[in-house]
XYZ file of C-alpha atoms in Angstrom:
136
model
C -6.408 -15.272 4.894
C -7.238 -12.699 7.522
C -6.873 -9.002 6.994
C -5.578 -6.558 9.539
C -6.949 -6.607 13.056
C -6.993 -2.902 13.792
C -7.175 0.416 12.004
C -3.490 1.220 12.466
C -2.123 -1.899 10.720
C -2.544 -0.461 7.205
C -0.588 2.674 8.091
C 2.039 0.743 10.035
C 2.796 -1.940 7.468
C 1.966 -0.381 4.096
C 3.032 3.100 5.132
C 6.140 1.637 6.730
C 7.366 -0.063 3.575
C 6.909 3.159 1.628
C 8.872 5.117 4.226
C 11.692 2.598 3.782
C 11.410 2.704 -0.010
C 11.507 6.507 -0.127
C 15.002 6.376 1.397
C 16.292 3.935 -1.229
C 18.478 5.807 -3.752
C 16.984 3.988 -6.733
C 13.447 3.146 -5.668
C 12.675 6.479 -3.972
C 13.087 8.582 -7.135
C 11.182 6.004 -9.216
C 8.226 6.151 -6.830
C 8.304 9.956 -6.725
C 8.356 10.128 -10.534
C 4.915 8.484 -10.745
C 3.369 11.719 -9.445
C 0.869 9.670 -7.460
C -0.656 10.879 -4.232
C -2.456 7.666 -3.434
C -5.198 7.058 -0.910
C -5.429 3.396 0.041
C -8.821 2.983 1.696
C -9.695 -0.385 3.187
C -12.581 -2.027 4.967
C -12.682 -4.837 7.525
C -11.611 -2.827 9.502
C -12.073 0.658 8.070
C -8.610 2.153 7.613
C -6.703 4.397 5.275
C -3.238 5.621 4.460
C -2.126 8.361 2.076
C 1.080 7.760 0.136
C 2.380 11.083 -1.180
C 5.002 9.732 -3.536
C 6.326 13.038 -4.968
C 6.831 14.415 -1.436
C 7.999 11.013 -0.150
C 5.634 11.202 2.815
C 3.091 8.882 4.417
C -0.009 10.146 6.234
C -2.424 8.101 8.352
C -5.505 9.767 6.860
C -6.756 12.149 4.190
C -7.460 14.761 6.854
C -3.759 14.808 7.822
C -2.369 14.930 4.277
C -1.550 18.426 3.005
C -2.017 17.330 -0.615
C -5.283 15.837 -1.842
C -4.964 12.342 -3.312
C -5.094 12.162 -7.118
C -5.875 8.435 -7.039
C -7.700 6.108 -4.668
C -7.608 2.351 -4.265
C -10.444 0.764 -2.275
C -10.249 -2.850 -1.103
C -10.594 -5.128 1.886
C -7.681 -5.362 4.286
C -7.402 -9.023 3.280
C -6.834 -7.999 -0.346
C -4.338 -5.317 0.695
C -2.428 -7.792 2.842
C -2.276 -10.369 0.058
C -1.300 -7.744 -2.540
C 1.705 -6.540 -0.515
C 2.894 -10.123 -0.298
C 2.773 -10.460 -4.085
C -0.295 -12.715 -4.036
C -2.702 -10.402 -5.922
C -2.328 -9.160 -9.479
C -3.528 -5.545 -9.244
C -4.747 -5.327 -12.837
C -6.827 -8.509 -12.510
C -8.120 -7.467 -9.071
C -9.267 -4.150 -10.543
C -10.954 -5.922 -13.459
C -12.759 -8.316 -11.090
C -13.841 -5.514 -8.767
C -11.816 -6.743 -5.783
C -9.972 -3.414 -5.982
C -11.800 -0.275 -7.012
C -9.641 2.459 -8.517
C -10.742 6.073 -8.663
C -9.061 9.164 -10.006
C -5.850 8.919 -11.988
C -5.724 5.190 -12.611
C -2.761 5.753 -14.966
C -0.672 6.936 -11.993
C -1.641 3.807 -10.065
C -0.701 1.552 -12.974
C 2.670 3.353 -13.282
C 3.294 2.490 -9.641
C 2.513 -1.236 -9.912
C 5.879 -2.370 -11.413
C 7.785 -0.774 -8.523
C 5.685 -2.554 -5.918
C 7.402 -5.897 -6.499
C 10.461 -4.432 -4.752
C 8.315 -3.703 -1.706
C 6.923 -7.219 -1.204
C 10.001 -8.568 0.675
C 10.051 -5.461 2.894
C 6.396 -5.976 3.756
C 6.789 -9.658 4.575
C 9.878 -8.973 6.699
C 8.013 -6.248 8.577
C 5.251 -8.710 9.456
C 7.812 -11.297 10.572
C 9.711 -8.741 12.653
C 6.497 -7.928 14.516
C 5.498 -11.573 15.015
C 2.479 -11.198 12.737
C 2.830 -14.602 11.068
C -0.980 -14.960 11.010
C -0.963 -12.359 8.216
C 1.621 -14.146 6.064
C 0.239 -16.199 3.170
C-alpha cells in the first residue's frame, strides 16, 4: 500500500482526525488525560506532526509547537497510513521495529486504546478527499 504523496498529508489527515477528536465531549478529555505531546515523524516522504493532547492542539512541525514532545513515533508513511485504518497493531509494530518509539513510551501506550475511535474518522477523511488510493 502506498504512503502519503506529499509532506502535508500527515498533518492534514492524522492532525485532522485529532482536531475532530479533541472536540468530542468523551474522546477529547480521554486523549488529554494521557499527557502525551506526541511527535509523529515519518519518512517516504519526510513529514511530521505534533499532537499536543493536553492542550488539544495540532502543529505541523516541532519548530511550531510551543511544548516539546515527550514521546516520538518514527515510521514510514505507509505504516502510518495503515495504522490509522486499523491495519497495524502498534505494540507488534514497535516490537518488530516497524515503528520506533522514543521518550515516554508509556504515554504512547496509554493513547493506543483511544485510537480505535479515530480509525473511521481517518478513513472517511480520505474518502471525502477522493484519496481512495490510500485506503487498504
